[in-house]
CSV table of C-alpha atoms and ligand atoms in Angstrom, one decimal:
chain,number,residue,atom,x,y,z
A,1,UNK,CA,236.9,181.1,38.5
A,2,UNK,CA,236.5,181.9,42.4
A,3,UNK,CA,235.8,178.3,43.5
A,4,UNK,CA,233.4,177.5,46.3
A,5,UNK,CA,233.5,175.6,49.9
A,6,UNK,CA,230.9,173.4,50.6
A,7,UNK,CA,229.0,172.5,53.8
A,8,UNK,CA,232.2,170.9,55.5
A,9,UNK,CA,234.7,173.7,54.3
A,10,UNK,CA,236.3,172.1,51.9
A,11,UNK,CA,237.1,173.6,48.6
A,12,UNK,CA,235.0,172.6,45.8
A,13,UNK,CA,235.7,172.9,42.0
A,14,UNK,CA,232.2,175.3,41.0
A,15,UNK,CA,231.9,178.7,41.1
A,16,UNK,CA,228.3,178.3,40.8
A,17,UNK,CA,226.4,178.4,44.1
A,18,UNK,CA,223.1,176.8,42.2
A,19,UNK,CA,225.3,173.9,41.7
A,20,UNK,CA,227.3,174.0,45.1
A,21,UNK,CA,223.7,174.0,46.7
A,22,UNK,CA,223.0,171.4,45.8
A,23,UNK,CA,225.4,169.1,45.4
A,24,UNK,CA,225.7,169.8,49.6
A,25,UNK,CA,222.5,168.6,49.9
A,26,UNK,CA,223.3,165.6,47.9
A,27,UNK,CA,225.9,165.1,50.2
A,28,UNK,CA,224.2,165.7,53.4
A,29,UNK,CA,221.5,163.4,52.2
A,30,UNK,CA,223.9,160.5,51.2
A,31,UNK,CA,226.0,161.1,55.2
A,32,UNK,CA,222.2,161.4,56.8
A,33,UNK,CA,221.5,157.8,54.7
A,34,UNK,CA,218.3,159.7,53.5
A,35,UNK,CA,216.6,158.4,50.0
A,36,UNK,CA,216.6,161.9,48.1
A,37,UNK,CA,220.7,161.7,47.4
A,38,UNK,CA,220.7,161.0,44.1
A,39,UNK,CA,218.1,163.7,43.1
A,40,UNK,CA,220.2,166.6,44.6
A,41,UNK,CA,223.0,165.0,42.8
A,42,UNK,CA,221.4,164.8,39.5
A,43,UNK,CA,220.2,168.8,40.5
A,44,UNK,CA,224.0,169.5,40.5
A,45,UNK,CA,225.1,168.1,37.3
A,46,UNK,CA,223.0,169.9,35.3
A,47,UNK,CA,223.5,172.9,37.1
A,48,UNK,CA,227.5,173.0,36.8
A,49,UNK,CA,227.9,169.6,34.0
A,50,UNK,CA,232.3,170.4,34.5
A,51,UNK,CA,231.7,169.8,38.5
A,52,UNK,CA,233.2,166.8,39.0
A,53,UNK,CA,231.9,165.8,42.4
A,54,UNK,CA,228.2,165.4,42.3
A,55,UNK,CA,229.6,162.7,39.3
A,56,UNK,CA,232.4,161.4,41.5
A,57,UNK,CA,229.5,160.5,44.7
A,58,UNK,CA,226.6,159.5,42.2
A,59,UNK,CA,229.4,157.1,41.2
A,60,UNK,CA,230.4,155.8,44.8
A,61,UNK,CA,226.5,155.4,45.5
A,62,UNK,CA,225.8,153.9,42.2
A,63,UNK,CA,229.2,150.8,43.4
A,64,UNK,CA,227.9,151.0,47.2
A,65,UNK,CA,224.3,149.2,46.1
A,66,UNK,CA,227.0,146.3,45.0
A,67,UNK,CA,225.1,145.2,42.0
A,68,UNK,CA,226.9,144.9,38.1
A,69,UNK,CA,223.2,146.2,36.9
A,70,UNK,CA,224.8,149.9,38.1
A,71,UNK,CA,228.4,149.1,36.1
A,72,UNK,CA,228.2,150.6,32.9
A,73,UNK,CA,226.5,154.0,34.9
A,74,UNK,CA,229.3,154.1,37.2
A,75,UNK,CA,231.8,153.5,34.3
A,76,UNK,CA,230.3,156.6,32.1
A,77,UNK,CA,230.1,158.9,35.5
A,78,UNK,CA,233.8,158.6,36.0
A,79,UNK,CA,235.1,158.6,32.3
A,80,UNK,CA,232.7,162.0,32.4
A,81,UNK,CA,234.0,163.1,35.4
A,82,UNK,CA,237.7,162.8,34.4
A,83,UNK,CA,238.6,165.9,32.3
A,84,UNK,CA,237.6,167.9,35.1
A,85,UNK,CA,239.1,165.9,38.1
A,86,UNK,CA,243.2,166.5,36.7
A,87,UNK,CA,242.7,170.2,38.0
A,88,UNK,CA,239.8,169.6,40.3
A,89,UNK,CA,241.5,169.8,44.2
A,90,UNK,CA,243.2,166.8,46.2
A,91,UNK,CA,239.7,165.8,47.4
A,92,UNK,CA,237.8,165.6,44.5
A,93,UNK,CA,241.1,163.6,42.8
A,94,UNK,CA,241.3,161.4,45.8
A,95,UNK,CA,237.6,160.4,46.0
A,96,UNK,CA,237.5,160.0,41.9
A,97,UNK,CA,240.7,157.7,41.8
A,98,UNK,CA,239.3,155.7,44.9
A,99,UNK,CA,235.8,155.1,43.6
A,100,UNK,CA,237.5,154.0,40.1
A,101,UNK,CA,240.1,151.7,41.9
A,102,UNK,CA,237.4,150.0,44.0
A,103,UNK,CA,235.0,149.6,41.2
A,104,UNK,CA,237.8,147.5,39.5
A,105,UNK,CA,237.2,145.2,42.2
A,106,UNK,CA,240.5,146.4,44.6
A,107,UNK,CA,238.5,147.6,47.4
A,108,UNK,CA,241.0,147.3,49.6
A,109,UNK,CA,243.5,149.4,47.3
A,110,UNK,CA,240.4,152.0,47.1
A,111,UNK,CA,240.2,152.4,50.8
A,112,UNK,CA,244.3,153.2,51.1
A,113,UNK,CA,243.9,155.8,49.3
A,114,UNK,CA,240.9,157.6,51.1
A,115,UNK,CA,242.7,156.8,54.6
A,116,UNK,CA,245.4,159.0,53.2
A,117,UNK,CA,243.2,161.6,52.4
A,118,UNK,CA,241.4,161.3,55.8
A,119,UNK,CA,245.0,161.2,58.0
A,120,UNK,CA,245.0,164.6,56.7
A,121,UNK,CA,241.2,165.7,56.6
A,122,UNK,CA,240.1,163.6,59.8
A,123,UNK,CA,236.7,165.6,60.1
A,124,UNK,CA,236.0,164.8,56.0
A,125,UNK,CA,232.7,162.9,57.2
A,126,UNK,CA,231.9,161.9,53.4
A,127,UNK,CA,235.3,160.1,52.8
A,128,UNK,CA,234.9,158.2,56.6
A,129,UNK,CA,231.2,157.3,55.2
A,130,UNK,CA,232.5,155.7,51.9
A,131,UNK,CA,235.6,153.8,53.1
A,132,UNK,CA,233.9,152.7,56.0
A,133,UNK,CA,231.5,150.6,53.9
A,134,UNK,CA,234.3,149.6,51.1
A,135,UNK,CA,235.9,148.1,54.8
A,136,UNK,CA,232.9,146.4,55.7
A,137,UNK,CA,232.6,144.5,52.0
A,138,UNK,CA,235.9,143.6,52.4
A,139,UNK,CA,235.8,142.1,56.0
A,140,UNK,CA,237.9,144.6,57.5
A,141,UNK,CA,236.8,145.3,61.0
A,142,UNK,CA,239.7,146.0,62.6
A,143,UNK,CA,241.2,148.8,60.2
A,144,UNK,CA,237.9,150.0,59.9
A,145,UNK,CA,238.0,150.6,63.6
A,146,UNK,CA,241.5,152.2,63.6
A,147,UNK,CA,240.8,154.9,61.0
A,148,UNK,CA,237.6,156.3,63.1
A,149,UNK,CA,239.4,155.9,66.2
A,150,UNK,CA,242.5,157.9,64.9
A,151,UNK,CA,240.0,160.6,63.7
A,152,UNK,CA,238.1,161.0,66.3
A,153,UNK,CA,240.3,163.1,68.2
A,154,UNK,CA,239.9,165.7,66.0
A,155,UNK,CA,236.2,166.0,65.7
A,156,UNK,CA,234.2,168.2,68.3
A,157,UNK,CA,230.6,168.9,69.1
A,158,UNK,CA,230.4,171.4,66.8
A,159,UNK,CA,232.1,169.7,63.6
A,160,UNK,CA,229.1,169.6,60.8
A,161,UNK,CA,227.5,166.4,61.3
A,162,UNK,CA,228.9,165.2,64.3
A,163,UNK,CA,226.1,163.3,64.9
A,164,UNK,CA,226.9,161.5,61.4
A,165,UNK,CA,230.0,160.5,62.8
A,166,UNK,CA,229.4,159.2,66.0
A,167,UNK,CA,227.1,156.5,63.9
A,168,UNK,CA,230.4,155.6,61.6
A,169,UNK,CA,232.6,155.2,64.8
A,170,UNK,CA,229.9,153.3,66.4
A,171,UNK,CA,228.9,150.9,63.4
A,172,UNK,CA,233.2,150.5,63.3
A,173,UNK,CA,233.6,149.9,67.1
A,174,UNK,CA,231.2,147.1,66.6
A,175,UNK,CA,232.0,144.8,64.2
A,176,UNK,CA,235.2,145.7,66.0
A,177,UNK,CA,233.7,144.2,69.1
A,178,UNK,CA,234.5,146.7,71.2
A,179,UNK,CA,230.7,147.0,72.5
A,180,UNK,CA,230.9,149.9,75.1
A,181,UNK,CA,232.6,152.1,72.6
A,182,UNK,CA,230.2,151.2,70.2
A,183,UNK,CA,226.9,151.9,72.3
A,184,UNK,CA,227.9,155.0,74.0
A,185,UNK,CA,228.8,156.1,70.5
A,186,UNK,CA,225.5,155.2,68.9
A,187,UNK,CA,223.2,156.2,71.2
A,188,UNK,CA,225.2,159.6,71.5
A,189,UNK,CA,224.2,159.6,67.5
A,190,UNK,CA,221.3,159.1,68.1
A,191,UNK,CA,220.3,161.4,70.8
A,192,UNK,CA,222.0,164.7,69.2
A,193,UNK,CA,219.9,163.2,65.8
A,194,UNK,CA,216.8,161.1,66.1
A,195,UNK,CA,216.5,160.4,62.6
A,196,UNK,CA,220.2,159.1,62.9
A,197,UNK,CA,219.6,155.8,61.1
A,198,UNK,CA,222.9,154.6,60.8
A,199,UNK,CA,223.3,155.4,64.6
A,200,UNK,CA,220.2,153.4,65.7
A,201,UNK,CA,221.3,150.4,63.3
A,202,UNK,CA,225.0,150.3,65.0
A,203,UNK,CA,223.3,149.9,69.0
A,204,UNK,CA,221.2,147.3,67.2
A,205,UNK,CA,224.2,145.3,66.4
A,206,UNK,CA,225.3,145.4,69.7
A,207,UNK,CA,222.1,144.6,71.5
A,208,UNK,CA,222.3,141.8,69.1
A,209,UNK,CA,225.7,140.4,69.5
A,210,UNK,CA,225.1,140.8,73.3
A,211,UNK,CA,222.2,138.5,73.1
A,212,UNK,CA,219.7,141.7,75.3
A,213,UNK,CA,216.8,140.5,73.1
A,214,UNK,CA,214.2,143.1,74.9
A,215,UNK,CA,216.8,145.8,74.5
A,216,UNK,CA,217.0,145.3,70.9
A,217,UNK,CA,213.2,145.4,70.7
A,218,UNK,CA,212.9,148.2,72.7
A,219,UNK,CA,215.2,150.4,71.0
A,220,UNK,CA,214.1,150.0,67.2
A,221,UNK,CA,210.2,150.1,68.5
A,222,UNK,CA,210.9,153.7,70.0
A,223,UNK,CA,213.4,155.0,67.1
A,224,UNK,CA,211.6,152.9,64.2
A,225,UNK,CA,209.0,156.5,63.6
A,226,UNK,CA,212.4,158.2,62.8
A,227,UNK,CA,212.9,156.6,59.4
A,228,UNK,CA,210.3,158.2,56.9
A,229,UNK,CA,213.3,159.5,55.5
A,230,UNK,CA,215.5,157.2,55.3
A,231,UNK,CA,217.1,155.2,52.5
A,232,UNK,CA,216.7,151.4,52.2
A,233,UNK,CA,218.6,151.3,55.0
A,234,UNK,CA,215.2,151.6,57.3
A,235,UNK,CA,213.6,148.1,55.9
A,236,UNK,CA,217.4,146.9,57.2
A,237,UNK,CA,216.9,148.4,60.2
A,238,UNK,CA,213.3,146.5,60.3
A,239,UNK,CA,215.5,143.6,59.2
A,240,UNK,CA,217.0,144.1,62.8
A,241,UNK,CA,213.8,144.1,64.3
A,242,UNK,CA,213.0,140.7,63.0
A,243,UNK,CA,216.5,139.3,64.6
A,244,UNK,CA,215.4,140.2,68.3
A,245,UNK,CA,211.8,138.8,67.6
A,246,UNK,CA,213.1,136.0,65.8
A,247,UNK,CA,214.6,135.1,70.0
A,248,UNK,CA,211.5,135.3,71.2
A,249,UNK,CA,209.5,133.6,68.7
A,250,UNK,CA,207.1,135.9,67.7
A,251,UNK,CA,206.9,134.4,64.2
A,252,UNK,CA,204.1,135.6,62.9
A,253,UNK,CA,204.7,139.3,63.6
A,254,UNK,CA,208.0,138.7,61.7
A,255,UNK,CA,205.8,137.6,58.7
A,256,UNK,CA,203.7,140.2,59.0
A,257,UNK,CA,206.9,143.1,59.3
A,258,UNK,CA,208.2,141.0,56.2
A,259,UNK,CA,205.0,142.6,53.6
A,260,UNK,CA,204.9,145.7,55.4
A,261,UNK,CA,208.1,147.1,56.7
A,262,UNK,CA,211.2,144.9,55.1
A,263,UNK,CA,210.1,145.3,51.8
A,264,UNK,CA,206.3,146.1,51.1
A,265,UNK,CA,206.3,145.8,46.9
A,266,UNK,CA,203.3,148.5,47.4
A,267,UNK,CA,206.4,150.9,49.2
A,268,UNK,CA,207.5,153.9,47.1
A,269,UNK,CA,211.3,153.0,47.3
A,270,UNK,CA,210.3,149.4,46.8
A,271,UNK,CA,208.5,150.3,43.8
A,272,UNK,CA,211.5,152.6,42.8
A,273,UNK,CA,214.3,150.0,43.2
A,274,UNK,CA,212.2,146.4,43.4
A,275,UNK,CA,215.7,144.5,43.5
A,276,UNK,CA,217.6,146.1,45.7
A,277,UNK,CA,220.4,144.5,47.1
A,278,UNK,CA,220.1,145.0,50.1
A,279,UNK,CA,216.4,144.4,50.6
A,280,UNK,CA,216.6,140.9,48.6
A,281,UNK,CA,219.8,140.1,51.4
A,282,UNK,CA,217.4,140.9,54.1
A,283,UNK,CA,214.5,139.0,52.8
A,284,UNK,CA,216.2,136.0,51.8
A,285,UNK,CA,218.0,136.0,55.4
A,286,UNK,CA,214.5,136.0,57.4
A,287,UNK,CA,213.1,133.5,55.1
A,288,UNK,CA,215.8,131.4,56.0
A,289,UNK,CA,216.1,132.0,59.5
A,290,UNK,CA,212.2,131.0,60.2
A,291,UNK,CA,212.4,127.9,57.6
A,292,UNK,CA,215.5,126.7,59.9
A,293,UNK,CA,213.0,126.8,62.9
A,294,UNK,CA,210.7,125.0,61.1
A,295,UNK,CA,208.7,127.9,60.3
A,296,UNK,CA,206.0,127.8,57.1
A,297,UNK,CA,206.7,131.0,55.0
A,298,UNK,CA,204.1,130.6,52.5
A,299,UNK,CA,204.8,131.7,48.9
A,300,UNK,CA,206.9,134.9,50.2
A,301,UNK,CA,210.2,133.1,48.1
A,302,UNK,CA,208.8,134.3,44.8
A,303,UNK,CA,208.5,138.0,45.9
A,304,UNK,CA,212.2,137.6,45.0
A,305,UNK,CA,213.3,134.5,43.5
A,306,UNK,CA,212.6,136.3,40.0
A,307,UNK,CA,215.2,139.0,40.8
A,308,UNK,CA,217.6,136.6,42.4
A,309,UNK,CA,217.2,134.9,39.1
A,310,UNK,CA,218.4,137.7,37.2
A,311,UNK,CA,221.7,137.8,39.1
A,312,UNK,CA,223.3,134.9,38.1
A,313,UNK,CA,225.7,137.0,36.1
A,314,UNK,CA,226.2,139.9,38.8
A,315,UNK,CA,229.3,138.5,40.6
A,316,UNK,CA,229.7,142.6,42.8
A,317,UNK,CA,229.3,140.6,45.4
A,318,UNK,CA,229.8,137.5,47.1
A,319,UNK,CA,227.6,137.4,50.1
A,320,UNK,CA,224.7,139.0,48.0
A,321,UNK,CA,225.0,135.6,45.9
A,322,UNK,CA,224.5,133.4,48.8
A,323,UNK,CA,221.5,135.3,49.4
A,324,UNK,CA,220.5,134.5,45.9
A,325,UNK,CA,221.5,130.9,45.8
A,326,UNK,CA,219.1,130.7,49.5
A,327,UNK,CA,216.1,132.1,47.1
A,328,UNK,CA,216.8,130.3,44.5
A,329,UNK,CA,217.1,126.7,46.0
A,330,UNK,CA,213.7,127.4,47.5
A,331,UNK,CA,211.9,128.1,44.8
A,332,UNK,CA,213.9,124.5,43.6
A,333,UNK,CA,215.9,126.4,40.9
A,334,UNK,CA,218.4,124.9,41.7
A,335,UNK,CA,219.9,124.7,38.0
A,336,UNK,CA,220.5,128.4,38.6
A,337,UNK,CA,222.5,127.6,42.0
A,338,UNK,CA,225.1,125.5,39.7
A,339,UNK,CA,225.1,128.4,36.8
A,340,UNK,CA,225.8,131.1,39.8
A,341,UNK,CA,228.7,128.9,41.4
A,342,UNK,CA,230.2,128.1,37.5
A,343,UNK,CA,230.2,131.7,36.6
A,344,UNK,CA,232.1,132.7,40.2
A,345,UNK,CA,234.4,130.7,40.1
A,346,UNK,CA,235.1,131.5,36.4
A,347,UNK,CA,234.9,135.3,36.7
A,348,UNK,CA,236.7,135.2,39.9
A,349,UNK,CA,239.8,134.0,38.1
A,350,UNK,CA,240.0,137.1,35.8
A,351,UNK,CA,239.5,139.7,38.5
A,352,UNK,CA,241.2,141.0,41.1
A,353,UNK,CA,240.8,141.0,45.1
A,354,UNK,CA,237.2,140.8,45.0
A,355,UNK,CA,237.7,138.3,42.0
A,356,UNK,CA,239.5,136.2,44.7
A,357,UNK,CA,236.8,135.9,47.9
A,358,UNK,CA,234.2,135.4,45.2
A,359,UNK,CA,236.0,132.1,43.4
A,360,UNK,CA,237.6,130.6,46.7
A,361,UNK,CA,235.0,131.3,49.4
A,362,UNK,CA,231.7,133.1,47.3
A,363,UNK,CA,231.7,129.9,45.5
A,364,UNK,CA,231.3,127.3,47.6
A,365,UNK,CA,229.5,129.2,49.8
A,366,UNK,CA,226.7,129.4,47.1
A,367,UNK,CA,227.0,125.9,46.7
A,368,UNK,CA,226.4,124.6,50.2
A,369,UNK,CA,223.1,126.9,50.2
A,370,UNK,CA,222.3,125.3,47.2
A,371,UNK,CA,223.1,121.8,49.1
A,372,UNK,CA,221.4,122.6,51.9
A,373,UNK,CA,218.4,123.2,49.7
A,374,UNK,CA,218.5,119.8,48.7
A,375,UNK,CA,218.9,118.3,51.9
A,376,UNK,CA,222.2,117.4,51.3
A,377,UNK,CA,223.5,117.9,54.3
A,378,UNK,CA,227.2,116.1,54.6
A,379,UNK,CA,227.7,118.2,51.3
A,380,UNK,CA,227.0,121.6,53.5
A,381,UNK,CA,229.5,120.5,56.3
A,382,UNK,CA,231.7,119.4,53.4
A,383,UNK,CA,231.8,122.9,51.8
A,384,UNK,CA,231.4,125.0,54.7
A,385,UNK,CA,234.0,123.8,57.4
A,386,UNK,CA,237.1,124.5,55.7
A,387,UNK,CA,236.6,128.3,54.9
A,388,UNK,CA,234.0,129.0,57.8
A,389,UNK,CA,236.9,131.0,59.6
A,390,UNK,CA,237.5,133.3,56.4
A,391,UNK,CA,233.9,134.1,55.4
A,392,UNK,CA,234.1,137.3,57.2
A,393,UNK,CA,236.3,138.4,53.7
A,394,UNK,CA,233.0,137.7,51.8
A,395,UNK,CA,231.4,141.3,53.7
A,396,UNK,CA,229.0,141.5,55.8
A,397,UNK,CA,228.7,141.8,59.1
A,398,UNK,CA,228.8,139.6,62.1
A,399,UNK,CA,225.1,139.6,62.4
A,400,UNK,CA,224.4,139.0,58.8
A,401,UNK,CA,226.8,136.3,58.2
A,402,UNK,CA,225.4,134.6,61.5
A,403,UNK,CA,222.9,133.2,58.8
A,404,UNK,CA,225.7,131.2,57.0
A,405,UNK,CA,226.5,129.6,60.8
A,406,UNK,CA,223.1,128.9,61.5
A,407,UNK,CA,223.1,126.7,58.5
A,408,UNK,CA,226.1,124.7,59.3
A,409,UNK,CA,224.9,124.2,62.5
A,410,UNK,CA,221.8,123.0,61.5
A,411,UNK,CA,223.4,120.6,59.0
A,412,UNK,CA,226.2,119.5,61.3
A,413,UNK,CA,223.3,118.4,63.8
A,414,UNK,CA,221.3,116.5,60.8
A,415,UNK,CA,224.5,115.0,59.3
A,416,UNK,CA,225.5,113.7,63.0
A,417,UNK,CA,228.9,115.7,63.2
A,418,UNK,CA,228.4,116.3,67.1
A,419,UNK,CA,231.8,117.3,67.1
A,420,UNK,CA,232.2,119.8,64.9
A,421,UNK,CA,229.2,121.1,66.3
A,422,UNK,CA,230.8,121.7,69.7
A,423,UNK,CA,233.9,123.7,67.9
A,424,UNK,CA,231.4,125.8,66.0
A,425,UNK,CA,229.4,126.6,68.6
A,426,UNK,CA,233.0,127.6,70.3
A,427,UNK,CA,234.0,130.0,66.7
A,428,UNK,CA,230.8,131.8,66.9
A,429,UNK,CA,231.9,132.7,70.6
A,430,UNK,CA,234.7,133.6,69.4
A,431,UNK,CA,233.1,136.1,67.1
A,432,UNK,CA,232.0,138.2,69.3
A,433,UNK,CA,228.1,136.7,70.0
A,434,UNK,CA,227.3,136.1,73.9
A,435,UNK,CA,224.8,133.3,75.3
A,436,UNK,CA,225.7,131.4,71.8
A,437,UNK,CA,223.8,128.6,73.5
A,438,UNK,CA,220.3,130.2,74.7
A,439,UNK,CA,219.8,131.4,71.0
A,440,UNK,CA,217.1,129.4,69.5
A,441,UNK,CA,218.6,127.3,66.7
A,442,UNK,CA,221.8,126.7,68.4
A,443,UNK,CA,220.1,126.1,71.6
A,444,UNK,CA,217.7,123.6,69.8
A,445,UNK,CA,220.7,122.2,67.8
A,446,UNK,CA,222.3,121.1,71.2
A,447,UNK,CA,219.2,119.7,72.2
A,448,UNK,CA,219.3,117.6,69.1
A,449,UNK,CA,222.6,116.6,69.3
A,450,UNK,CA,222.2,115.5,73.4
B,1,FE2,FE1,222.9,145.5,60.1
C-alpha cells in the first residue's frame, strides 16, 4: 500500500485518494471552524472504512461539543478506529490515544501527549487546534500560551493555513493576557482570511477585556458578513456582540440579535443541533446578563430550559451546568438545580481530573445559581467566595466566566458584604479586565454599595 500525505504533508494511512480528499477537506473545514466538517468526514469513512483518521477527528469533534449525549458515538468511533491505529503512523496513534485519554475525563493527560507530538510537528495545525481547546476546558492559559509561542517560530507565511494559526496563537495570547500579542496576531488572521472566525472571535476578547466598547462593536459589525460558513462558533461570535452592546445599553437590540443571530430556532444549524452546547452557554449568559441589569426578557428562558432540563445527567462539563442550573432556576425548576448539583458531586467522585472540578467547584457553582435564583443571596456569597479564585479550572474563558462574577457581585451588594465587594472588584482586575469600575453592573454595584 503506497500511503498518502495530506494537505499539511503529513503521512496518512490511505492509499485511496477518494478517501484522502476528503478527509483533507474534513480537516480544513474543522481548522477553518466551518459547519460542513463532519460531512467530509463521514465522505471519508465510507470511502477508505480501515482509515483511521477521519474516525479519530469525528471523534475529537464529537468530545469538543462537551456533551455525554455524543459518548457512546465517540466510544464506538475509537473502538472502530483501533485495529487500524497499531500500524497507522505516530500521528494518527498520537491523536487516537489523546482523544481516548481526554474522553476519560484526563484532559490534561490528553493534551501531554499532543504537546509531544507538536514539539516535534510544530506546524501540525490540527493537533495545535485540538489541544488548544482541551487547554481552554481545563483552565490552562498559561501552557496554552507556551505551546503556540514555542511553535511559532517554525511556521512561515507560506505554511498551509497560516492564517488558522495566527487565530490559535492569538485566542492563546489572550486568555494569556498578553493583549498586544494577541491583537496583532488576530487581526493578522484575519486580514490574510476574512472568513477567519476564530481570528475575529480572539480580537473580540481583547477589545473586551480592554473595556474599548466601540472597538468591539466596530470590529464584529464589519467582519460579522464573513460567517455564512461558519460553525456554531458565528452565534458565539454574535454572543460577543451582545457583550459590547450590553456597555452601552442597547438592550433591546440585544433581544432582538438573541432570535435572530445567537440562536434563531428557524436557523439551519439551529434546527440541525437545537441543544448545542455552546449556543445554550451563550443564551443562558445574555439572559442573565440583562436580568442582572434589571432587564425584562420575556419568555426567551423556555427556548432552552427544556434542553437544559435534559442535562441533568450530562456531567462533560462543569461550566455548561452552571449555564443549565441559570435556565433552570428561571423557569423556577429549581428541583432540577438540587438533582444537577447531587448527581456532580456523586459522579465527580468516580471520575478522574474532570470528575474533580466538577464535584469541588462545578457543584457549588450550580448551586449558588440556583440560590441566586431564589434570592438567596447570603447563600451565593456563601458558595461562591471560597472557590471564586479557582473557577478558571471549570473552562471557559475570562470573558465567559465574567458571568459567574457579575453574580457575586450583584449578591455581595444585596447581601451587604461591602467588603468583599471591594476585594472582588480588585480579583477581577487582577484577571486581566481594565476599567473594572465603568462597566455597568460593577459600576452600578458600587453605586449601591456608596
Ligand atoms: Fe469567546
Amino acid at each position: 500500500m503506497t500511503r498518502l500525505s495530506d494537505h499539511y504533508g503529513f503521512e496518512i494511512s490511505t492509499a485511496d485518494p477518494v478517501a484522502a480528499k476528503a478527509f483533507d477537506d474534513g480537516a480544513q473545514s474543522f481548522v477553518a471552524w466551518r459547519a460542513d466538517a463532519i460531512g467530509h468526514l463521514n465522505k471519508a469513512i465510507e470511502a477508505d472504512p480501515n482509515f483511521p483518521l477521519p474516525r479519530i477527528l469525528k471523534a475529537w469533534i464529537l468530545h469538543s461539543a462537551r456533551t455525554a449525549k455524543f459518548n457512546a458515538a465517540v466510544d464506538a468511533l475509537l473502538e472502530e478506529a483501533a485495529p487500524a491505529v497499531a500500524d497507522a503512523p505516530e500521528r494518527e496513534r498520537a491523536l487516537a490515544d489523546a482523544v481516548r485519554i481526554a474522553h476519560e475525563g484526563n484532559l490534561r493527560a490528553g493534551v501531554s501527549l499532543l504537546e509531544t507530538h507538536v514539539a516535534t510537528h510544530p506546524t501540525d495545525i490540527l493537533a495545535h487546534r485540538l489541544l488548544q481547546f482541551e487547554l481552554f476546558w481545563s483552565g490552562e492559559s498559561i501552557w496554552m500560551r507556551d505551546i503556540v509561542e514555542r511553535a511559532a517560530p517554525a511556521w512561515t507565511e507560506t505554511t498551509p493555513d497560516f492564517a488558522q494559526f495566527q487565530a490559535v496563537r492569538a485566542f492563546s495570547n489572550e486568555e494569556a493576557g498578553e493583549y498586544q500579542t494577541a491583537e496583532r496576531c488576530g487581526r493578522d488572521s484575519v486580514d490574510r482570511e476574512p472568513e477567519s472566525a476564530w481570528g475575529a472571535h480572539a480580537v473580540a476578547h481583547v477589545l473586551v477585556m480592554q473595556g474599548r466598547i466601540d472597538d468591539g462593536v466596530n470590529w464584529l459589525e464589519n467582519l460579522c458578513g464573513n460567517w455564512e460558513r461558519a460553525n456554531q462558533i458565528a452565534h458565539h461570535n454574535w454572543w460577543h456582540l451582545c457583550l459590547f452592546l450590553l456597555e452601552r445599553g442597547e438592550h433591546d437590540r440585544i433581544l432582538e440579535l438573541l432570535d435572530t443571530r445567537v440562536r434563531n430556532p428557524e436557523s439551519p444549524l439551529v434546527k440541525a443541533m437545537p441543544d448545542a452546547t455552546i449556543d445554550l452557554q451563550n443564551v443562558a449568559s445574555l439572559l442573565k446578563r440583562l436580568e442582572l441589569r434589571g432587564i425584562d426578557v420575556g419568555g426567551r428562558w423556555k427556548t432552552i430550559a427544556n434542553f437544559c432540563a435534559e442535562r441533568v445527567t450530562d456531567h462533560d462539563n462543569p461550566f455548561s451546568s452552571a449555564h443549565d442550573a441559570i435556565a433552570l432556576s428561571a423557569v423556577g425548576r429549581h428541583d432540577l438545580v438540587d438533582e444537577l448539583a447531587g448527581n456532580m458531586r456523586r459522579v465527580g467522585i468516580e471520575t478522574g481530573p474532570l470528575g474533580n472540578a466538577t464535584r469541588s467547584l462545578g457543584a457549588p457553582l450550580v448551586e449558588a445559581m440556583g440560590a441566586h435564583g431564589e434570592g438567596d443571596h447570603e447563600r451565593v456569597v456563601n458558595l461562591l467566595w471560597p472557590i471564586r479564585r479557582e473557577l478558571a479550572q471549570i473552562g471557559g474563558s475570562h470573558a465567559q466566566r465574567d458571568l459567574f462574577f457579575q453574580v457575586l457581585v450583584d449578591s455581595a451588594t444585596r447581601a451587604g458584604r461591602d467588603v468583599q465587594l471591594s476585594v472582588l472588584l480588585q480579583d477581577i482586575s487582577g484577571i486581566g479586565f481594565r476599567r473594572v469600575t465603568e462597566r455597568t453592573l460593577y459600576r452600578d454595584a458600587l453605586a449601591r454599595a456608596a
